[in-house]
């Protein structure tokens, strides 16, 4: 049975939640809802982080949707602006930090 824990939530950008029952992670961003295994979430986060670090910020075109981000479904891409990429990276980064904190606390408590 699913039991959700919020890793990140923002009314405007979306949320990241963890299902404690099946250990899946759900990412809601804009009008997209992606569900990942924990390993796939980390892969996706690292991919978004790399794109975020490699994408130059064009202040004049920060809201122009020019970044096509592939997802593991043939023919489907997330079309993002630089600002949306920044928002997505921020929410995934905070969610990943929360997951890491939980894992550390679990190790320290001996669970």
One Martini backbone bead per residue (centre of mass of N, CA, C, O) as a GRO file, in nm:
protein
  111
    1UNK     BB    1   0.097   0.035   0.021
    2UNK     BB    2   0.070   0.362  -0.006
    3UNK     BB    3   0.323   0.599   0.131
    4UNK     BB    4   0.370   0.937   0.156
    5UNK     BB    5   0.656   1.157   0.102
    6UNK     BB    6   0.774   1.472   0.123
    7UNK     BB    7   1.055   1.633  -0.044
    8UNK     BB    8   0.887   1.843  -0.230
    9UNK     BB    9   0.723   2.180  -0.229
   10UNK     BB   10   0.544   2.383  -0.483
   11UNK     BB   11   0.282   2.553  -0.608
   12UNK     BB   12   0.429   2.632  -0.888
   13UNK     BB   13   0.633   2.384  -0.969
   14UNK     BB   14   0.587   2.142  -0.743
   15UNK     BB   15   0.677   1.789  -0.681
   16UNK     BB   16   0.827   1.548  -0.442
   17UNK     BB   17   0.771   1.197  -0.393
   18UNK     BB   18   0.760   0.921  -0.161
   19UNK     BB   19   0.716   0.576  -0.167
   20UNK     BB   20   0.737   0.352   0.090
   21UNK     BB   21   0.620   0.091  -0.036
   22UNK     BB   22   0.780   0.105  -0.347
   23UNK     BB   23   1.015   0.328  -0.382
   24UNK     BB   24   0.894   0.562  -0.532
   25UNK     BB   25   0.920   0.854  -0.752
   26UNK     BB   26   0.745   1.163  -0.771
   27UNK     BB   27   0.722   1.402  -1.045
   28UNK     BB   28   0.598   1.736  -1.041
   29UNK     BB   29   0.594   1.937  -1.349
   30UNK     BB   30   0.374   2.120  -1.429
   31UNK     BB   31   0.220   1.891  -1.669
   32UNK     BB   32   0.401   1.674  -1.526
   33UNK     BB   33   0.425   1.308  -1.456
   34UNK     BB   34   0.678   1.133  -1.282
   35UNK     BB   35   0.788   0.787  -1.245
   36UNK     BB   36   1.036   0.646  -1.026
   37UNK     BB   37   1.284   0.494  -0.942
   38UNK     BB   38   1.544   0.557  -0.751
   39UNK     BB   39   1.762   0.514  -0.968
   40UNK     BB   40   1.621   0.685  -1.190
   41UNK     BB   41   1.614   0.946  -1.035
   42UNK     BB   42   1.922   0.982  -1.012
   43UNK     BB   43   1.973   0.987  -1.315
   44UNK     BB   44   1.794   1.230  -1.377
   45UNK     BB   45   1.931   1.430  -1.190
   46UNK     BB   46   2.215   1.416  -1.319
   47UNK     BB   47   2.121   1.508  -1.597
   48UNK     BB   48   2.001   1.784  -1.511
   49UNK     BB   49   2.258   1.890  -1.381
   50UNK     BB   50   2.433   1.888  -1.634
   51UNK     BB   51   2.258   2.076  -1.802
   52UNK     BB   52   2.260   2.312  -1.604
   53UNK     BB   53   2.579   2.351  -1.607
   54UNK     BB   54   2.593   2.375  -1.945
   55UNK     BB   55   2.384   2.608  -1.949
   56UNK     BB   56   2.350   2.902  -2.065
   57UNK     BB   57   2.256   3.225  -1.960
   58UNK     BB   58   1.985   3.389  -2.123
   59UNK     BB   59   1.828   3.667  -2.031
   60UNK     BB   60   1.657   3.726  -2.295
   61UNK     BB   61   1.572   3.384  -2.306
   62UNK     BB   62   1.463   3.249  -2.027
   63UNK     BB   63   1.148   3.183  -2.150
   64UNK     BB   64   1.252   3.009  -2.375
   65UNK     BB   65   1.166   2.713  -2.542
   66UNK     BB   66   1.479   2.512  -2.606
   67UNK     BB   67   1.466   2.253  -2.415
   68UNK     BB   68   1.512   1.907  -2.487
   69UNK     BB   69   1.402   1.651  -2.269
   70UNK     BB   70   1.450   1.335  -2.221
   71UNK     BB   71   1.255   1.042  -2.192
   72UNK     BB   72   1.163   0.695  -2.136
   73UNK     BB   73   0.994   0.782  -2.419
   74UNK     BB   74   0.920   0.757  -2.720
   75UNK     BB   75   0.883   1.088  -2.847
   76UNK     BB   76   0.951   1.222  -2.564
   77UNK     BB   77   0.956   1.562  -2.432
   78UNK     BB   78   1.091   1.818  -2.250
   79UNK     BB   79   0.991   2.161  -2.269
   80UNK     BB   80   1.231   2.413  -2.184
   81UNK     BB   81   1.338   2.662  -2.009
   82UNK     BB   82   1.578   2.799  -1.827
   83UNK     BB   83   1.399   2.855  -1.583
   84UNK     BB   84   1.279   2.567  -1.565
   85UNK     BB   85   1.547   2.427  -1.524
   86UNK     BB   86   1.609   2.566  -1.257
   87UNK     BB   87   1.359   2.463  -1.106
   88UNK     BB   88   1.404   2.160  -1.145
   89UNK     BB   89   1.680   2.145  -1.018
   90UNK     BB   90   1.602   2.253  -0.740
   91UNK     BB   91   1.392   2.033  -0.664
   92UNK     BB   92   1.580   1.786  -0.703
   93UNK     BB   93   1.804   1.873  -0.509
   94UNK     BB   94   1.629   1.882  -0.249
   95UNK     BB   95   1.524   1.591  -0.268
   96UNK     BB   96   1.803   1.454  -0.265
   97UNK     BB   97   1.889   1.565   0.010
   98UNK     BB   98   1.659   1.428   0.167
   99UNK     BB   99   1.735   1.138   0.096
  100UNK     BB  100   2.019   1.146   0.217
  101UNK     BB  101   1.930   1.213   0.506
  102UNK     BB  102   1.760   0.960   0.549
  103UNK     BB  103   1.987   0.754   0.507
  104UNK     BB  104   2.166   0.854   0.737
  105UNK     BB  105   1.959   0.820   0.966
  106UNK     BB  106   1.922   0.517   0.923
  107UNK     BB  107   2.216   0.439   0.985
  108UNK     BB  108   2.231   0.569   1.275
  109UNK     BB  109   1.970   0.397   1.383
  110UNK     BB  110   1.981   0.090   1.251
  111UNK     BB  111   1.760   0.022   1.009
   0.00000   0.00000   0.00000
